[in-house]
XYZ file of C-alpha atoms in Angstrom:
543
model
C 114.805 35.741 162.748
C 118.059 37.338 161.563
C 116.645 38.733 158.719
C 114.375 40.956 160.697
C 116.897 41.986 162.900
C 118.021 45.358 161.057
C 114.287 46.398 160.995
C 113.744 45.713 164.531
C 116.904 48.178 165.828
C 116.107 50.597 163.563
C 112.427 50.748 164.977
C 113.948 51.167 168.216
C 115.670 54.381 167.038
C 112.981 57.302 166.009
C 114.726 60.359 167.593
C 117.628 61.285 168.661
C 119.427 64.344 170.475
C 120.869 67.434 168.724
C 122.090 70.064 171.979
C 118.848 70.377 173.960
C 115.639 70.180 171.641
C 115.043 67.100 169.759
C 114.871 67.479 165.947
C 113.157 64.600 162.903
C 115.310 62.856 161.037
C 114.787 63.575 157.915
C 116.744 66.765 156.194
C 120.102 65.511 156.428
C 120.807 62.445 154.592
C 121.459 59.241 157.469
C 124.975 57.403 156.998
C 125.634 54.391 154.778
C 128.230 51.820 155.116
C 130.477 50.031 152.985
C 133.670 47.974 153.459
C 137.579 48.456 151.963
C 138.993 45.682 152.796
C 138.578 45.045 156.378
C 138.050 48.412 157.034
C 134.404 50.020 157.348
C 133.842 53.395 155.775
C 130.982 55.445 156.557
C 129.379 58.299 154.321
C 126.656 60.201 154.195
C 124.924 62.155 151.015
C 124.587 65.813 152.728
C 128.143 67.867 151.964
C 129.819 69.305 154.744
C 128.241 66.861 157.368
C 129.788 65.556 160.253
C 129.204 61.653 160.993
C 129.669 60.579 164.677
C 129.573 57.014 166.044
C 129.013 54.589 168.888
C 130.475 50.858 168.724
C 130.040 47.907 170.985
C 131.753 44.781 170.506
C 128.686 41.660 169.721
C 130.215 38.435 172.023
C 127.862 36.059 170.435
C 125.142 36.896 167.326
C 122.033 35.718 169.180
C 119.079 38.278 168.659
C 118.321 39.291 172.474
C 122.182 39.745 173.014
C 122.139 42.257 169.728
C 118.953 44.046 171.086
C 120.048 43.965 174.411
C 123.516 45.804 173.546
C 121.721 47.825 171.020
C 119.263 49.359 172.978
C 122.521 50.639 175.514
C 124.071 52.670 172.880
C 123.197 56.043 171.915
C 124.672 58.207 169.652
C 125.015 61.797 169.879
C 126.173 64.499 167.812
C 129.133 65.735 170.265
C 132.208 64.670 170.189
C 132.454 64.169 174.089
C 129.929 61.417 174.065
C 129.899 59.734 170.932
C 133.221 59.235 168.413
C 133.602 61.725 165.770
C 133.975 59.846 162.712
C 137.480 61.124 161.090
C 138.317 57.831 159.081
C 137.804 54.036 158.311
C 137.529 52.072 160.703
C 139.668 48.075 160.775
C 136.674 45.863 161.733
C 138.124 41.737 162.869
C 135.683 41.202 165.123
C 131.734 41.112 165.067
C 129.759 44.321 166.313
C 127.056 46.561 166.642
C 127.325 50.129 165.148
C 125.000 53.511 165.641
C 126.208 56.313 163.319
C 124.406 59.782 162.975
C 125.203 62.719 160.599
C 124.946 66.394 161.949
C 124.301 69.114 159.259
C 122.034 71.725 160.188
C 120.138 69.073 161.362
C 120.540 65.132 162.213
C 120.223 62.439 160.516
C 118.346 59.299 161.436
C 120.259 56.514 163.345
C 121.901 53.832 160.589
C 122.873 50.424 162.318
C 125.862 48.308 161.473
C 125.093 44.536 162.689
C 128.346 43.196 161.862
C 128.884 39.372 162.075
C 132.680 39.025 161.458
C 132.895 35.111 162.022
C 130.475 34.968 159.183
C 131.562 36.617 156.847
C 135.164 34.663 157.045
C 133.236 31.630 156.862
C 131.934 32.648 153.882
C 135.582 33.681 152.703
C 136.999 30.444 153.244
C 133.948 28.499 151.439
C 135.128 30.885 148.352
C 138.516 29.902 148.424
C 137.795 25.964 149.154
C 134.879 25.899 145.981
C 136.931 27.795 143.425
C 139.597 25.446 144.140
C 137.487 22.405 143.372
C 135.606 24.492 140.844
C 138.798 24.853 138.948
C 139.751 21.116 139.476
C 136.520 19.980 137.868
C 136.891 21.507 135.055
C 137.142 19.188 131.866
C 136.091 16.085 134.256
C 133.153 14.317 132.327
C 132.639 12.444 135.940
C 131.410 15.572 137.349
C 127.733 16.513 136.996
C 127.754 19.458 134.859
C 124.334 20.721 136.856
C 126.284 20.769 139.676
C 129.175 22.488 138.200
C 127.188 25.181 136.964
C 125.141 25.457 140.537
C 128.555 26.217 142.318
C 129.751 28.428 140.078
C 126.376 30.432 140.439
C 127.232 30.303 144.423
C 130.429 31.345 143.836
C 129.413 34.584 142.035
C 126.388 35.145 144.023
C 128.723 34.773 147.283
C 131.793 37.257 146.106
C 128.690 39.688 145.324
C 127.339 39.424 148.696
C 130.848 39.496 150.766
C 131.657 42.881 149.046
C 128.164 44.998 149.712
C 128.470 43.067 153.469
C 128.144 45.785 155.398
C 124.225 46.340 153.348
C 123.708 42.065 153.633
C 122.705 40.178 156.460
C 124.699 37.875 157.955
C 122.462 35.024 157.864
C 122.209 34.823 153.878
C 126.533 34.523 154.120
C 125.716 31.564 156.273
C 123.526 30.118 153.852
C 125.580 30.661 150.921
C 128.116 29.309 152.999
C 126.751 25.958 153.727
C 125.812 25.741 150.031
C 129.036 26.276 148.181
C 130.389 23.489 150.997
C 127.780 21.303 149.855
C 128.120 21.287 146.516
C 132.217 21.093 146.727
C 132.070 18.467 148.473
C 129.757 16.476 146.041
C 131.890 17.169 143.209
C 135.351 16.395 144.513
C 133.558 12.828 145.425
C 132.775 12.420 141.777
C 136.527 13.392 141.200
C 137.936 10.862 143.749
C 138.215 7.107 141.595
C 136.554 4.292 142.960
C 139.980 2.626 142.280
C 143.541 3.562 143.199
C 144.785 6.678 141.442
C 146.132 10.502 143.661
C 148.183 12.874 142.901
C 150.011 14.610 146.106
C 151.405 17.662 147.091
C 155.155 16.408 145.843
C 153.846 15.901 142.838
C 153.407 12.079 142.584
C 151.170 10.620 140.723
C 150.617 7.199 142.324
C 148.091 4.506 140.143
C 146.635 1.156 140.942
C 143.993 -1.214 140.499
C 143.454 -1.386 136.549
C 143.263 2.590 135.922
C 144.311 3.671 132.950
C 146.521 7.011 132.341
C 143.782 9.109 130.637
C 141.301 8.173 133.946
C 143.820 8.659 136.342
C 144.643 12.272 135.141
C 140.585 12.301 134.642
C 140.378 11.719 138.078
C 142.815 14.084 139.687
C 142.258 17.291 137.519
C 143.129 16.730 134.463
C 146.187 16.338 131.985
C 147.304 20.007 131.812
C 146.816 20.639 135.688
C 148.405 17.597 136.486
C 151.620 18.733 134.288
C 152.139 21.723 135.901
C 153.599 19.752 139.038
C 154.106 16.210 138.442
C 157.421 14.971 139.756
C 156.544 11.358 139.668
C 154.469 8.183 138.722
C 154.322 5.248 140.717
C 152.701 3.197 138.082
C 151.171 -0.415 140.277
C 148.256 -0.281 137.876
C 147.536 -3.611 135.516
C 146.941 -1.255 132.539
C 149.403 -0.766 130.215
C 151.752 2.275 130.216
C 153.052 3.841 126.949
C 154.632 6.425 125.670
C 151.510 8.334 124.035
C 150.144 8.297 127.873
C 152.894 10.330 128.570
C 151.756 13.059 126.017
C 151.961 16.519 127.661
C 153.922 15.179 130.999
C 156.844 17.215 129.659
C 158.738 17.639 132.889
C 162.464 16.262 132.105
C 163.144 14.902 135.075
C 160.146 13.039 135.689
C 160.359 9.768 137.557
C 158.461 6.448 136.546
C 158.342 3.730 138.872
C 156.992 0.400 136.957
C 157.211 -3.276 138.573
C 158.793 -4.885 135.461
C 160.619 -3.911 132.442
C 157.291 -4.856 130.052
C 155.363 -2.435 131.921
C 157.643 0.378 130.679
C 157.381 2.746 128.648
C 160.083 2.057 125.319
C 163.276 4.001 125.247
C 162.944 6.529 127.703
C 165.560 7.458 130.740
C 164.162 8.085 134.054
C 162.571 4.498 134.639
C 162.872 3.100 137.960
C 162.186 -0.737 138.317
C 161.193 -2.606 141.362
C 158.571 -2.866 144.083
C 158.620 -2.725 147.743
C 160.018 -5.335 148.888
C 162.856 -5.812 146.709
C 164.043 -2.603 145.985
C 164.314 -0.046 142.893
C 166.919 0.198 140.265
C 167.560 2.560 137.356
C 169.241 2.010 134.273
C 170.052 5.698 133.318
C 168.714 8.915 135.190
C 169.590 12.097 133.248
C 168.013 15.591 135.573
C 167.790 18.576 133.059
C 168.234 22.287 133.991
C 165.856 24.246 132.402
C 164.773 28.366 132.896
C 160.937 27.378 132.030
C 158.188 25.123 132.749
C 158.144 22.709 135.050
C 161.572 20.559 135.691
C 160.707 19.823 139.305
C 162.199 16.866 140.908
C 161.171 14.134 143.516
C 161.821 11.117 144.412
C 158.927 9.400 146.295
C 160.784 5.761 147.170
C 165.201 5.809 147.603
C 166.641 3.737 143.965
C 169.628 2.671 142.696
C 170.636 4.348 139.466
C 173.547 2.755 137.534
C 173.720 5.947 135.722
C 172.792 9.269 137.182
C 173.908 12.677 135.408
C 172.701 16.534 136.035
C 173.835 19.096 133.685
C 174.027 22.716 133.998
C 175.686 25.888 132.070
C 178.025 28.281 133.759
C 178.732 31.886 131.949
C 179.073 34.134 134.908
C 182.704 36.444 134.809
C 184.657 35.949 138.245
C 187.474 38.532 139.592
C 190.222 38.221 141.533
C 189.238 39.663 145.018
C 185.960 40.336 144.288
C 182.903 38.162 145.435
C 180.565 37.362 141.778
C 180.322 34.589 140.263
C 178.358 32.442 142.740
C 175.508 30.218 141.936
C 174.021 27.886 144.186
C 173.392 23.797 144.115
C 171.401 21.197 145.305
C 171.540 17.765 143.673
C 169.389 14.476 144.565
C 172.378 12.186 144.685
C 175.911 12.061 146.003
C 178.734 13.097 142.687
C 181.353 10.761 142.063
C 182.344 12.207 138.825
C 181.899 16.597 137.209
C 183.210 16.778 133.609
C 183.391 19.847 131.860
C 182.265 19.773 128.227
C 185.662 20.976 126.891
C 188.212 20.726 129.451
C 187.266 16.994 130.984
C 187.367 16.149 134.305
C 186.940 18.948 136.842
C 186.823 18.570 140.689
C 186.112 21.557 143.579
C 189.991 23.066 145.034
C 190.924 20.756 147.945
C 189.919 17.535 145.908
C 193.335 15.865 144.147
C 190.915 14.406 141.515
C 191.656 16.624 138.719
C 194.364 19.139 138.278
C 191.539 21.558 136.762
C 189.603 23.104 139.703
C 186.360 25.153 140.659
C 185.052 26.856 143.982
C 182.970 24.792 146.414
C 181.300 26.312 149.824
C 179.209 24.994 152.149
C 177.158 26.702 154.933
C 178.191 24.662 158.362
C 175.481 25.614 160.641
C 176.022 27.829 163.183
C 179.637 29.159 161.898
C 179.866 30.597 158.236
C 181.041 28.870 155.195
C 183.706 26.756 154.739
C 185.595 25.100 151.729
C 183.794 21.545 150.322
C 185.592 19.224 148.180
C 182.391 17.158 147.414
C 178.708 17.134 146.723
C 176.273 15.399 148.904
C 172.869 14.480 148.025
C 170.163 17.042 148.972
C 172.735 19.646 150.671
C 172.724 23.160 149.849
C 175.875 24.474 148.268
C 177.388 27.790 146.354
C 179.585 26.939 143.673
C 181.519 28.807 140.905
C 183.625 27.901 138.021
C 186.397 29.861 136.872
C 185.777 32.191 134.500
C 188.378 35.431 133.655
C 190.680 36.787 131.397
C 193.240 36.563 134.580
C 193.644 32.743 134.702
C 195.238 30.701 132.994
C 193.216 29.694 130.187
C 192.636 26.046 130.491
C 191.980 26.791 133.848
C 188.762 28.387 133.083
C 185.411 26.099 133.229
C 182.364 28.486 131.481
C 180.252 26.360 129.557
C 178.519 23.000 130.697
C 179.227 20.920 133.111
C 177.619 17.336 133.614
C 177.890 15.945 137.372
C 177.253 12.340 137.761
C 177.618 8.968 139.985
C 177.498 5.356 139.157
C 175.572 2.767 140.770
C 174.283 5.691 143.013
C 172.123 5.651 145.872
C 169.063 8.160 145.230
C 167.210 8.447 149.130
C 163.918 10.055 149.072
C 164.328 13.321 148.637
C 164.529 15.638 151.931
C 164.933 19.653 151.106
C 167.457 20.200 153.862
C 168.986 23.248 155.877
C 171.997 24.979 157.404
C 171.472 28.254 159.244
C 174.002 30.693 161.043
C 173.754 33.728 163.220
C 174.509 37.247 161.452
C 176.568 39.068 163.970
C 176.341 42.233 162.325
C 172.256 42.191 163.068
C 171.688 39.500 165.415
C 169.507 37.624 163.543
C 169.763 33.939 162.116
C 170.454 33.137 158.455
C 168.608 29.659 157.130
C 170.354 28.196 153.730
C 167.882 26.009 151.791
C 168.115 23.500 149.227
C 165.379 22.627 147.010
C 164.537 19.849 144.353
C 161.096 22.151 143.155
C 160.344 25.529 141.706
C 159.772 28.016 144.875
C 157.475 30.865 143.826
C 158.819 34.384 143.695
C 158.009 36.141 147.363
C 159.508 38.373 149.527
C 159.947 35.819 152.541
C 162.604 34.103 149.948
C 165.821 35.259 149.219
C 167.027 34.076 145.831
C 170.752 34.771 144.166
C 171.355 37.167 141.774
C 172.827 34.676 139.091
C 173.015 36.653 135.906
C 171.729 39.775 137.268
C 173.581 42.886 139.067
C 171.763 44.101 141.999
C 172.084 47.540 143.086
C 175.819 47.713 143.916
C 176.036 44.243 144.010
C 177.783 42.201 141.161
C 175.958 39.658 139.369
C 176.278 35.823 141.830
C 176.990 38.042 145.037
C 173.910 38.584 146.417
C 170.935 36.809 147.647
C 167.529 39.673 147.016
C 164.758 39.222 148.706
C 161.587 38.310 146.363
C 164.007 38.421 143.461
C 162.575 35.697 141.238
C 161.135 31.928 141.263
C 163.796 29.688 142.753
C 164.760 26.755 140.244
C 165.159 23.511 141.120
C 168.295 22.536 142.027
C 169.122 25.248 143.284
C 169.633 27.580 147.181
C 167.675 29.828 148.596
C 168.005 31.601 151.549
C 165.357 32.986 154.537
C 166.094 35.929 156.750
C 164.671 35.126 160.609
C 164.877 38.509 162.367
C 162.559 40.331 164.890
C 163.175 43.564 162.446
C 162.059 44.240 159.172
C 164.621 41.862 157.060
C 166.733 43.125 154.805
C 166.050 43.326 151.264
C 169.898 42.215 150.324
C 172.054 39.138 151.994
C 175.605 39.157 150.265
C 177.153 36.255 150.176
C 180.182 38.033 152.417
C 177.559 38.161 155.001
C 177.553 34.434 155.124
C 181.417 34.158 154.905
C 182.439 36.556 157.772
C 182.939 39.498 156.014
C 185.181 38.195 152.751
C 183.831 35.612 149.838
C 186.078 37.353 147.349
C 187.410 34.946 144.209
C 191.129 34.277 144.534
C 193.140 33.596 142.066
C 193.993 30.171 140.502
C 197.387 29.942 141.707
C 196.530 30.604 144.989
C 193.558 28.306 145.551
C 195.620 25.485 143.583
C 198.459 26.250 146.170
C 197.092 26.928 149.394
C 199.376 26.788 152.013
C 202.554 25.830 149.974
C 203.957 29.054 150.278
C 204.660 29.076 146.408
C 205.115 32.265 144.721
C 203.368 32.957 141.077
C 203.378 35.605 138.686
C 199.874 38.041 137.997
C 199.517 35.876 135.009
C 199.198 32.180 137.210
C 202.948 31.052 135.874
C 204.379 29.010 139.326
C 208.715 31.076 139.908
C 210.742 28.651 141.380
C 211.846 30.703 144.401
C 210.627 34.310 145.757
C 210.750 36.758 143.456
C 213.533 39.167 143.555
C 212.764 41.689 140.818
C 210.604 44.632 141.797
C 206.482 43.733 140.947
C 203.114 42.347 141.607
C 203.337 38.895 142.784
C 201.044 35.780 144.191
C 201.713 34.374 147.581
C 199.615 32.281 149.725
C 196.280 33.388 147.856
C 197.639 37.363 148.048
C 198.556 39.987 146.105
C 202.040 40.797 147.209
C 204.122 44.230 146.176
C 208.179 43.211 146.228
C 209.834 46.423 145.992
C 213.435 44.542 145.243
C 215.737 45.595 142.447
């Protein structure tokens, strides 16, 4: 019925009025139609003519309502009575269109029956079958007929959506219902008859007696599955080996086994244990690396004897001047940081080492405030000394390894502090996160490594910078106005996040005085110079 329903308005339509005589269609060229986007464009052949229009909106698609509402437009070529056509028009919603085009004569009447509901159906069978499509691929227990036959769909249906306004609605419906169809068939060959998924985490869970090589069969297939795999929860009878493992190249992926002979040999990052009785780890080692996937998550809470996470620091910090800020998020609570020259190393406030680095934390709803420790999934900023200024064994560049023992790892929550920014009324949201976030303008990531504008390199958070890492901050602007594109870290701090020197941090309230240079005077100073006292520069003008 649908399919004759462009013929039937257009029969409807053999005249129509130019000023007061009544002229054939046929010199000037009638308007076509063709979409940009969402937005309908309308042209016509003949130069130099004018296109006008008449649009009603379509409440339902059923043929008498479309003749009905048809039939009660009419289209004339004067700009009082019918729209002149000046540019594309944004089309979300289904409706009926006349358009005309006055030369020295009219056209014919072209009609637009335009089934908007449809056509997104249609969209959103696309986007569900070349997901599955591209899941399938390399899975010998897919039908390859079927395969092919969606793929064919999928073509013939990205064809069709973009010549829609020339295609009747009713053949997106069909193609609609078959691209569903044959989706759905395959992704039931893809699901096992036994236990093996693969989640949105990242987990790989297996169980019955699936093997490795079926279970990645199964849920998309060895190089899909590495892109994202944070986890296996291995409660399969098979064996699990090493040369399973082939191509799973994420560092600080997690295997959970229920005994020490189901392990794979001599590798970190094996949990033991089942439900009831708990999980413990011998030795957990998380790895920070700029490429590939080093995503992290833990699926059920452990005990790890031994649990370490290195990273390398190289960015310069200034006295005064806010740079030199990364941020952190680790999985478990830190007992112990070591640098890899200058030994034990703890955040100022914390009396555990007499070699110290710059902590903050984001207290929600006030700004940030000094931290002496790390918690386990909390969002920090953190910098380690690093200038020509300090004292040099104060100075922590390089790597630095934090670590716990017999550490409680909970499941891993990706957790938030947020604040209001006086200076534009809108809230602030600090986030920490275990997995790569992609690059996007909604996420504000920190300029480590990278000056910004006017902004010196780990000051700044940029909005759509770069990917996110794991294991580290990002942060989200929530405002009623366009965001910002830049959110320094001084924003966050009430107006200051400068460094300050050693001395000062190291002596806090002491009222101690020290030279430029970090060396501690025994009393105030009484020759003429620059001076440090209570974290601040301080000119004595005494002879």
């Amino acid at each position: 019925m649908k399919s004759r329903l462009l013929t039937i308005l257009l029969a409807l339509l053999p005249l129509v009025t130019w000023g007061q005589g009544t002229v054939s269609g046929d010199v000037v060229a009638a308007p076509t139609f063709r979409f940009d986007g969402d937005n309908l464009v309308i042209e016509t052949e003949t130069a130099n003519a004018s296109i006008f229009y008449q649009m009603a909106d379509l409440p339902n698609m059923d043929e008498a309502t479309i003749q009905k509402i048809s039939e009660s437009l009419t289209v004339t070529a004067d700009a009082q009575q019918s729209i002149y056509y000046e540019q594309p028009i944004e089309l979300k919603k289904s409706v009926v269109l006349k358009a005309l085009a006055a030369g020295e004569a009219l056209s014919e009447v072209s009609v637009l029956v335009y089934d908007y509901e449809s056509w997104q159906d249609l969209l959103k069978a696309i986007e569900y079958g070349t997901d599955v499509y591209g899941r399938a691929q390399g899975n010998t227990a897919v039908d390859a007929t079927l395969l092919s036959n969606l793929a064919y769909a999928l073509d013939e249906s990205k064809m069709m959506y973009s010549e829609r306004a020339t295609t009747n609605s009713f053949e997106a419906q069909n193609f609609s219902e078959k691209i569903m169809e044959l989706a759905y068939q395959i992704e039931e060959m893809m699901t096992p008859a036994t236990d093996a998924t693969f989640d949105s985490n990242g987990v790989l869970t297996v169980g019955g007696a699936v093997t490795m090589a079926e279970a990645l069969e199964y849920t998309g297939g060895g190089a899909e599955v590495a892109k994202t795999i944070t986890a296996i929860v291995w409660n399969s009878t098979a064996t699990l080996t090493n040369s399973d493992l082939q191509g799973l190249d994420n560092p600080n992926m997690l295997i959970y086994v229920s005994s020490q002979e189901q392990a794979p040999a001599n590798r970190d990052n094996v949990i033991i244990g089942n439900d009831a009785d708990g999980y413990l780890a011998k030795n957990i080692m998380l790895k920070d690396v700029e490429s590939g996937n080093n995503n992290f998550y833990c699926p059920k809470a452990f005990t790890a004897e031994m649990i370490s996470y290195t990273r390398n620091f190289q960015q310069q910090t200034e006295i005064g001047v806010s740079r030199g800020w990364e941020s952190i998020a680790l999985p478990f609570t830190v007992q112990t940081i070591v640098h890899e020259k200058n030994g034990l190393i703890a955040p100022f406030g914390n009396d555990a080492s007499t070699k110290h680095f710059w902590l903050r934390q984001l207290i929600s709803g006030e700004s940030l405030a000094r931290a002496t420790a790390i918690q386990a999934n909390t969002p920090y900023l953190i910098s380690m000394p690093n200038s020509d200024a300090y004292p040099a064994e104060f100075n922590q560049a390089g790597s630095v390894t934090f670590s716990s023992q017999n550490a409680e790892v909970p499941v891993t929550s990706e957790n938030a502090s947020s604040m209001m920014d006086a200076t534009t009324n809108t809230i602030i949201v600090f986030y920490s996160t275990m997995r790569r976030v992609a690059q996007s303008e909604e996420f504000y990531a920190l300029n480590v490594g990278s000056p910004q504008a006017d902004y010196a390199e780990g000051s700044v958070f940029v909005a759509g910078l770069r990917d996110i890492r794991p294991f580290e901050c990002y942060t989200w602007h929530h405002a009623h106005n366009p965001a910002p594109q830049f959110i320094p870290i001084s924003e966050l701090n009430g107006g200051t996040m400068g460094i300050e020197s050693i001395t000062s941090a190291l002596s806090e309230g002491e009222g101690a005085w020290y030279m430029i240079d970090g060396r501690k005077l025994q009393k105030m100073p009484t020759r003429k110079g620059v001076y440090i006292h209570n974290g601040k520069k301080v000119v004595v003008n005494k002879q």
